[in-house]
XYZ file of C-alpha atoms in Angstrom:
498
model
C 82.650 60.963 51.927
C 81.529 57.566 52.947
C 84.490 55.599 52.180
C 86.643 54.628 55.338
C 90.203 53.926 55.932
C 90.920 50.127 56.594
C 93.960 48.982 58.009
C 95.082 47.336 54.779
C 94.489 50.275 53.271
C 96.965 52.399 55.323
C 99.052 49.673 55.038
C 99.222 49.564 50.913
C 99.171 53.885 51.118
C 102.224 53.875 52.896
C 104.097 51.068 51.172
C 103.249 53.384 47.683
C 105.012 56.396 48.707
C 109.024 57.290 47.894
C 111.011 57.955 51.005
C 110.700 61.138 50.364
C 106.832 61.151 50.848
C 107.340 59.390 53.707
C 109.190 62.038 54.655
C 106.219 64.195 54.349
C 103.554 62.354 55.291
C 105.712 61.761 59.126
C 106.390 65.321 59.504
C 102.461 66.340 58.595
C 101.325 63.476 60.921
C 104.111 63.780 63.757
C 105.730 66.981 63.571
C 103.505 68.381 66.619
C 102.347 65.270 68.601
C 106.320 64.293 68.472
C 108.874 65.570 66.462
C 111.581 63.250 68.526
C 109.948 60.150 67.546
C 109.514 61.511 63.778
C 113.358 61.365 63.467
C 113.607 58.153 64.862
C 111.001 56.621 62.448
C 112.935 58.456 59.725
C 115.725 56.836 60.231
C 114.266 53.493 60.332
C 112.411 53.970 56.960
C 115.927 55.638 55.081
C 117.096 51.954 56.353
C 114.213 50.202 54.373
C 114.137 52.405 51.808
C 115.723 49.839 49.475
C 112.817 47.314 50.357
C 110.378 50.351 50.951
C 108.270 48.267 53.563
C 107.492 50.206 56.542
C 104.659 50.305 59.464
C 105.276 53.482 60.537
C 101.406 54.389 59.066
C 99.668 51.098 60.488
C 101.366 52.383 64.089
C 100.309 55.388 63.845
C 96.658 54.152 62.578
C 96.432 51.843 65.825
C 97.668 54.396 68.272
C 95.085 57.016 67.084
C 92.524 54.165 66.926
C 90.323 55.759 69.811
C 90.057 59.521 67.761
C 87.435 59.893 65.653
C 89.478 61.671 62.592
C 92.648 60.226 62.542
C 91.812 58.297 59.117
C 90.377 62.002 57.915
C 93.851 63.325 59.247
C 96.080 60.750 56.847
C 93.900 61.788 53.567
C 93.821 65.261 54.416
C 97.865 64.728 54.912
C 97.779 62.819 51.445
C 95.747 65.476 49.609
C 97.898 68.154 50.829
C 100.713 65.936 49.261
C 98.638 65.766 46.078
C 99.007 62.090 45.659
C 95.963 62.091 43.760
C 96.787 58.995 41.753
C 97.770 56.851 44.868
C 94.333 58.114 46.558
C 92.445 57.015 42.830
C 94.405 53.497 43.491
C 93.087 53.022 46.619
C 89.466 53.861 45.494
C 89.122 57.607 46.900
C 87.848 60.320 44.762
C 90.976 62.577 44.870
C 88.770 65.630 43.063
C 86.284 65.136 46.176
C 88.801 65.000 48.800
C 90.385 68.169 47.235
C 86.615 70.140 47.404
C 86.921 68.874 51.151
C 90.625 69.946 52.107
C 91.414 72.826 49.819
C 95.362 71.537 50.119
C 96.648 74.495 47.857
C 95.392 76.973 50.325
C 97.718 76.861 52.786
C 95.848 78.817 55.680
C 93.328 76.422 56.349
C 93.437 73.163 57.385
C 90.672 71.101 59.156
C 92.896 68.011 60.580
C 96.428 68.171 59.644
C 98.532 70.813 62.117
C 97.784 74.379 60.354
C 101.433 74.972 61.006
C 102.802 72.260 59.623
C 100.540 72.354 56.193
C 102.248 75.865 56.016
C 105.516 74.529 56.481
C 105.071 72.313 54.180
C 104.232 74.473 51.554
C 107.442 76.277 52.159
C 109.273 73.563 51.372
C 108.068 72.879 48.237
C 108.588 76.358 47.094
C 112.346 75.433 47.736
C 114.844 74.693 45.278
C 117.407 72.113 46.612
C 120.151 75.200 45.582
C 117.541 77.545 47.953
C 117.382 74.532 50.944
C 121.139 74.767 50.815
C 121.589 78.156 51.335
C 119.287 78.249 54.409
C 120.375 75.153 55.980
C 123.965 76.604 56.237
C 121.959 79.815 57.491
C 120.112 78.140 59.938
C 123.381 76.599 61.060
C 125.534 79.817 61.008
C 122.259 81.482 63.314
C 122.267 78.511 65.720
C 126.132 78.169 66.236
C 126.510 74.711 68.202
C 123.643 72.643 65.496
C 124.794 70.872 62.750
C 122.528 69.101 60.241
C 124.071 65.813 59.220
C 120.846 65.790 56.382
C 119.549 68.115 53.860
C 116.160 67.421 53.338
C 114.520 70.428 54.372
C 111.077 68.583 56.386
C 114.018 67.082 58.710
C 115.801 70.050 59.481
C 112.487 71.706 60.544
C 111.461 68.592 62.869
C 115.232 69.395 64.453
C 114.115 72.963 64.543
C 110.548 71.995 66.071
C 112.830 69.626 68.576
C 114.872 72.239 69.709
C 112.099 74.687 69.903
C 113.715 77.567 67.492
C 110.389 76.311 65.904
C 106.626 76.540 68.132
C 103.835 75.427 66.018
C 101.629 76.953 67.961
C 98.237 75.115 69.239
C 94.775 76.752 69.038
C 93.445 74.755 71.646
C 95.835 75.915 74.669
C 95.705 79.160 73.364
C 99.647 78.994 72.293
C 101.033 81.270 69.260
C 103.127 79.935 66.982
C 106.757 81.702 66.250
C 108.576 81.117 63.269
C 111.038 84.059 63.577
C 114.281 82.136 63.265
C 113.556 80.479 60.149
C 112.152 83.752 58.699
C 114.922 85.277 59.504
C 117.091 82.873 57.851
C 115.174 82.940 54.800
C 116.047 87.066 54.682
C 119.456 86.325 55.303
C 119.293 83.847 52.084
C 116.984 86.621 50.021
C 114.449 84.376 49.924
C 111.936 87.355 50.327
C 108.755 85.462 49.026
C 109.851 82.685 51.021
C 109.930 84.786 54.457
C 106.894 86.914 53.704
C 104.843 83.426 52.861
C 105.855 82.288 56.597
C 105.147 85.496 58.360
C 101.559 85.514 56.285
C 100.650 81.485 57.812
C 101.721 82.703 61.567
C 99.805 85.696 61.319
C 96.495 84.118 60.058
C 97.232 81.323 62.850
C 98.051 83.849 65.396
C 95.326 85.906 64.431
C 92.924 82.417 64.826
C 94.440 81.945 68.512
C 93.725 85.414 69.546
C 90.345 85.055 68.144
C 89.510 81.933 70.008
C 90.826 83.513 73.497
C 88.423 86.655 73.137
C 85.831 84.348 72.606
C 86.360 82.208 75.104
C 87.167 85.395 77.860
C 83.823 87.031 76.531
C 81.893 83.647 77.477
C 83.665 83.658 80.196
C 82.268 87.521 82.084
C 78.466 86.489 80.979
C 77.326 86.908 84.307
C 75.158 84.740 85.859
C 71.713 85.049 85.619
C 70.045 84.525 89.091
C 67.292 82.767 89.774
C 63.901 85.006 89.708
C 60.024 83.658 90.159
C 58.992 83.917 87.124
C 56.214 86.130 88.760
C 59.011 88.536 88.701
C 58.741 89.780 85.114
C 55.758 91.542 83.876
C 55.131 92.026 79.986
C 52.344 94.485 80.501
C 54.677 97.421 79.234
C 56.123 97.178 75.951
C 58.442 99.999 76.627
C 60.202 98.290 79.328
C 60.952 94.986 77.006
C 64.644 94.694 75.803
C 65.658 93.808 72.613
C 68.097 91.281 71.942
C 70.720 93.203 69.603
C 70.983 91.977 65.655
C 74.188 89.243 64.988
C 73.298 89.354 61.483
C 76.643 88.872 59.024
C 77.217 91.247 56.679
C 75.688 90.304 53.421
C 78.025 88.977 50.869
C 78.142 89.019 46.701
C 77.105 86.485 44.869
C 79.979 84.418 43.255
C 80.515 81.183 40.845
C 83.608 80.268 39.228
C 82.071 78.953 36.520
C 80.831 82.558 35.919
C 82.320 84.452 37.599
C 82.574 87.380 35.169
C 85.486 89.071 32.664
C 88.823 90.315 33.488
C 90.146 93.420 31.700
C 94.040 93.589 31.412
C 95.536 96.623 30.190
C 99.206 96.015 29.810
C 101.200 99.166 28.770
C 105.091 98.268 27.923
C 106.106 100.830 25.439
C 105.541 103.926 24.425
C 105.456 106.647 22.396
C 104.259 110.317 21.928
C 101.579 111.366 20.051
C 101.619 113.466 16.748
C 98.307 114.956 16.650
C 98.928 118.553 16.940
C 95.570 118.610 19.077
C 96.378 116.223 21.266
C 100.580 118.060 21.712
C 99.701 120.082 25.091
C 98.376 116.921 26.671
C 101.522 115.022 26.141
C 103.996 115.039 29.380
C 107.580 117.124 29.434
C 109.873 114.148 29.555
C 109.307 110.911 26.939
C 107.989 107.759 29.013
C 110.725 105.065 29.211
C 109.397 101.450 28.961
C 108.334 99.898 31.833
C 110.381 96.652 32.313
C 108.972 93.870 34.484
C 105.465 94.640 33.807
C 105.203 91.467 31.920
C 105.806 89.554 35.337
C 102.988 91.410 37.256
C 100.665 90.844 33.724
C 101.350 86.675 33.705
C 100.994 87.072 37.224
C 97.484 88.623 37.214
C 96.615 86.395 34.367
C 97.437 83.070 36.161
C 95.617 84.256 39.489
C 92.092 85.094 37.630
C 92.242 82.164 35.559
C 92.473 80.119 38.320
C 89.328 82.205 40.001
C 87.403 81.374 36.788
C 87.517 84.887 34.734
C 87.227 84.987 31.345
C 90.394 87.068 30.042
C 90.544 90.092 28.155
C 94.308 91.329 28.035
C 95.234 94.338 25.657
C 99.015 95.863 24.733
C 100.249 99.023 24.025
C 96.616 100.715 23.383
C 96.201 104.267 23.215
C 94.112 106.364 25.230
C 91.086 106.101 22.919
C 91.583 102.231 22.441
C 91.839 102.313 26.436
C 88.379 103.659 27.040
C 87.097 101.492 23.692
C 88.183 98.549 25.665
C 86.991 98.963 29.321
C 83.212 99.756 27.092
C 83.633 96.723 25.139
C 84.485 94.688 28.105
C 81.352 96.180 30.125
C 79.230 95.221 26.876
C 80.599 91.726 26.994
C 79.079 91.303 30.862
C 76.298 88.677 31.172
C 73.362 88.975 33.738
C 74.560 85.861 34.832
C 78.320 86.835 35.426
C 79.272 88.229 39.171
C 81.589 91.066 38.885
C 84.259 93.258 36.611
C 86.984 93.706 37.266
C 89.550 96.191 35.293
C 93.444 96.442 35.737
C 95.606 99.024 34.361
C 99.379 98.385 34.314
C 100.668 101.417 33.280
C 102.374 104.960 33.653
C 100.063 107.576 35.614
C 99.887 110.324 37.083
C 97.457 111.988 40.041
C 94.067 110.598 39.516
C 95.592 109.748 35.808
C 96.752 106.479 33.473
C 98.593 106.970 30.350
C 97.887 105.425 26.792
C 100.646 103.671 24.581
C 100.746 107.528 23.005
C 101.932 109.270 26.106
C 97.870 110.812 26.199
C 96.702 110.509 29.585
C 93.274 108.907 30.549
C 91.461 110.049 33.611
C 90.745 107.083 35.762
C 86.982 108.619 36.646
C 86.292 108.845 32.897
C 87.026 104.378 33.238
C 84.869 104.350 36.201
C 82.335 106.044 34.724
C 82.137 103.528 31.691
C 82.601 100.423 34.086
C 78.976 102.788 36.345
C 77.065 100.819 33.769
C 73.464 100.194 34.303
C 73.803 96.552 33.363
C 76.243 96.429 35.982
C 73.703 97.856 38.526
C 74.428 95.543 41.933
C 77.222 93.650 40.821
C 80.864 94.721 42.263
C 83.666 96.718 40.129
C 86.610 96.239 40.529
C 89.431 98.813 39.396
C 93.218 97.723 40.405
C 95.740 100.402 38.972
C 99.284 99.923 38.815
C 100.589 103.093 38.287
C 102.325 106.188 39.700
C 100.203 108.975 41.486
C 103.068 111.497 41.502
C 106.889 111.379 41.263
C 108.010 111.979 44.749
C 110.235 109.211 46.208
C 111.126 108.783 49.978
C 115.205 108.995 49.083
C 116.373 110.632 46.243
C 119.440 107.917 46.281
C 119.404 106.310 42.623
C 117.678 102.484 42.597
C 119.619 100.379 39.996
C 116.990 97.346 39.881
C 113.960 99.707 40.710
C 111.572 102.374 38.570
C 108.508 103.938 38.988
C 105.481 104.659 36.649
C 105.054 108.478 36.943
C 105.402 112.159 36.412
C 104.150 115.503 38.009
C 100.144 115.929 38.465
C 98.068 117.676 40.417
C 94.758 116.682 39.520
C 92.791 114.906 41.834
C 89.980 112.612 41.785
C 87.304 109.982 44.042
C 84.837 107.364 43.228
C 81.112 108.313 44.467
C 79.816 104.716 42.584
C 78.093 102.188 44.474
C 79.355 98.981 44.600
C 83.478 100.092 43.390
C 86.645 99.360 44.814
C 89.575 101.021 43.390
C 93.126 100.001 44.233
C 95.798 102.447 43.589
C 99.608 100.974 43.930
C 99.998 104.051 46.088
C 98.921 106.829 47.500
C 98.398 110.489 45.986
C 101.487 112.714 45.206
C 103.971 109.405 45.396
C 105.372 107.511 42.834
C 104.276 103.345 42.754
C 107.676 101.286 42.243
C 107.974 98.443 40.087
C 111.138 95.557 40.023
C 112.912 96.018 36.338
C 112.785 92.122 36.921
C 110.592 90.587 39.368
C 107.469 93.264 38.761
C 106.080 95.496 40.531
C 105.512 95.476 44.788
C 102.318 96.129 44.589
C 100.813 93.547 41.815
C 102.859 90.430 42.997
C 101.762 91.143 46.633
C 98.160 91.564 45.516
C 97.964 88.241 43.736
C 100.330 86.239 46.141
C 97.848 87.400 48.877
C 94.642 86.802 46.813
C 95.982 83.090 45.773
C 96.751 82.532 49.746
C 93.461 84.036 51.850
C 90.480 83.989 48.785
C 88.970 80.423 49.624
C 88.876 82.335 53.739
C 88.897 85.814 53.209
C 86.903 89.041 51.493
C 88.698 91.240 49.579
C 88.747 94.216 51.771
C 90.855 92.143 54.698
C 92.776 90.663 51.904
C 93.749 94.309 50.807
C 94.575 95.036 54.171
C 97.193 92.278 54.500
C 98.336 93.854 50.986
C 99.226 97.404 51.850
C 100.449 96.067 55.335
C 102.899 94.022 53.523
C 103.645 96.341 50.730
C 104.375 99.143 52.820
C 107.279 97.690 55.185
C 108.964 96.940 52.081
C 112.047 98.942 51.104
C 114.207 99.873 47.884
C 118.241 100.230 47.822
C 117.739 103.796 49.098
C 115.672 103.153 51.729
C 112.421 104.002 49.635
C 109.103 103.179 50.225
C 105.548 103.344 49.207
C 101.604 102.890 50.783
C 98.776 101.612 48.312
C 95.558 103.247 48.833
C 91.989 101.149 48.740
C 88.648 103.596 47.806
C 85.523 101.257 48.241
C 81.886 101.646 48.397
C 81.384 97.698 48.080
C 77.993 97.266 50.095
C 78.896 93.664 50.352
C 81.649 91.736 51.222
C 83.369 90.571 48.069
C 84.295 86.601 48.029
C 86.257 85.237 45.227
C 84.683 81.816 46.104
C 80.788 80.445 46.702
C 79.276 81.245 49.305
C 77.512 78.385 51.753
């Protein structure tokens, strides 16, 4: 981007913004240089509010003069704000500066504090009922604080202040700690909320720990001492060392633009077959509907969208229109499109997913259809949301919880190159699924794939997933692991790769 930042430029981008964004824009810019003087200049700009003229930005500008970024730090603070139309007023290309920022992926951040884009994110996933609840939290957990404001960016430079907050910083090697406002979002059941915080420390964390390896590994290179170079002979071949291969793994080739289809089998109801063939197959016990799936289906549906999949979604089918669909879908794959990928909301058992008609499908048999030779190199995909077994942790009954099984015992593996299969859980254990807010498993899978895919393959993505899912617990103490079968030859990016 070749357009610069002038001064009269900062100075009409800050006179533009609400207090509120003002708000923002102080704690993205001073929240970790100085969250003491951030307060101070907020309380000088909630006095001009009425008039709206403020210098706070031009200061700023002048101070940070002598770094090289600082007018890279403001739009990156700006985009992260997504004040596009402010940015197209003052002659920047907001889709370019988004391409450049990625401000809706709230792990990485190039100038802004990776802490503070993070916390900001939080915030805007608040509610002003939510920010309410967890400032009086916050206050109740700190005993002699009280916050004379509820805007939730100033209670967190207070926090920052009196260190119950540490951003962290990458370049002294410092982790970041966010455990007292996690804990207050618990306290407050804001669940998402708290497991979207612990997810940003851990990738920062994770990024510090990184960089001190790195730099204790430079630091035991020996030194090398000086030799004549008469010293070394290359007569022998046999005596010559090899330098050993850094190659990267290779990765699949990706494109939004095609990336590839989406199958969505969505079973809600069902009922049992009348066939007299097809009788012996159907299970004991009717299968109740499964309420909530309809969150984990708009859920899935929103998250490839946005990864540029064409859709497929099918209701209610029965076990033959099940199989009919996963062929059709292969059939509809394109040389040009990158992957398939198949999910399968439904009632299962061991190795097992069950049509509308209570006729169970064996998930090989889908594999085997998706083993297409037109799919030959390309990555499969297979995410299955469904029971494995019916054995529960606690026997203790779960008002707001189900799960989507029965008794099996078959049991089954992919041997295909190129698949990865994700089962909600493991063998022999029932998967459990929210009557109202979906199932564990699905809404931790696409909240993870919507934070890390711009950074991270889908195998360490999966990882973070059955971490996550499986230190969750139900009303009786219950619990569940997923399980991840992959012979993916490539790492697996849901974005393009440089």
């Amino acid at each position: 981007m070749s357009r610069l930042l002038t001064q009269e430029d900062v100075n009409f981008l800050e006179n533009s913004l609400s207090f509120d964004d003002k708000v923002s824009i102080i704690f993205l810019l001073y929240g970790h240089r100085n969250p003491q003087y951030a307060l101070q200049i907020l309380t000088v700009a909630a006095r001009a509010s009425s008039s709206g003229e403020t210098t706070f930005l031009v200061d700023w500008m002048k101070y940070m003069e002598e770094s090289g970024d600082w007018d890279d730090e403001i739009l990156e603070a700006l985009t992260i704000m997504e004040q596009n139309l402010l940015l197209i007023r003052a002659g920047f290309d907001a889709d370019e500066l988004r391409d450049k920022y990625f401000p809706r992926t709230a792990e990485i951040s190039y100038h802004v504090h990776p802490m503070l884009k993070g916390l900001y994110h939080f915030c805007e996933r608040l509610d002003d009922e939510a920010v309410t609840r967890l400032i009086k939290q916050l206050q109740q957990a700190l005993g002699d604080v009280t916050f004379t404001n509820e805007c939730m960016e100033i209670i967190l430079l207070h926090l920052i202040c009196n260190e119950s907050i540490l951003l962290g910083s990458k370049r002294t090697g410092k982790e970041a700690n966010l455990l007292t406002l996690t804990a207050a979002g618990k306290a407050t059941e804001l669940y998402d909320e708290s497991d979207f915080l612990k997810s940003i420390v851990e990738h920062f964390n994770r990024n510090v720990a990184m960089l001190e390896q790195s730099d204790a590994s430079v630091k035991q290179i020996p030194k090398m001492p000086d030799v004549p170079s008469k010293a070394y002979s290359t007569s022998n071949a046999s005596e010559s060392v090899m330098e050993p291969s850094s190659s990267p793994l290779e990765s699949y080739s990706f494109h939004p633009e095609r990336a590839g289809i989406v199958l969505l089998i969505n079973q809600f109801t069902f009922y049992r077959e009348a066939n007299p063939e097809l009788v012996e197959l159907i299970p004991p016990r009717p299968l109740k509907d499964r309420k909530g799936t309809e969150v984990d289906k708009n859920s899935l549906v929103a998250l490839f969208r946005e990864l540029g999949y064409d859709l497929l979604v099918e209701e209610n089918v029965t076990h033959h229109q099940l199989l009919q669909s996963v062929q059709q879908a292969v059939q509809r794959m394109q040389p040009t499109h990158c992957s398939l990928v198949v999910c399968l909301l439904s009632h299962g058992q061991e190795g097992k997913v069950f049509g509308s008609n209570s006729i169970p499908v064996e998930v090989k048999a889908i594999q085997q259809l998706m083993a297409s030779e037109r799919l030959t190199g390309k990555p499969k995909v297979l995410i299955v949301q469904a029971c494995q077994g019916a054995d529960l942790q606690s026997a203790v009954p779960i008002p707001s919880y189900e799960h989507d099984g029965l008794d099996g015992v078959e049991r089954t593996a992919s041997v295909f190159m190129d698949f990865l299969v994700a089962w909600s859980t493991v063998p022999g254990f029932a998967s459990i699924r929210h009557v109202e807010k979906g199932s564990w498993f699905i809404q931790e899978l696409c909240a993870k794939l919507r934070q890390h895919y711009r950074s991270e393959h889908i195998m360490d993505i999966l990882t973070a997933v059955i971490n996550d899912v499986a230190s969750k617990r139900g009303y009786g103490n219950e619990c569940m692991v997923p399980i991840v079968q992959s012979t993916l030859s490539k790492r697996l990016y849901f974005r393009p790769q440089p």
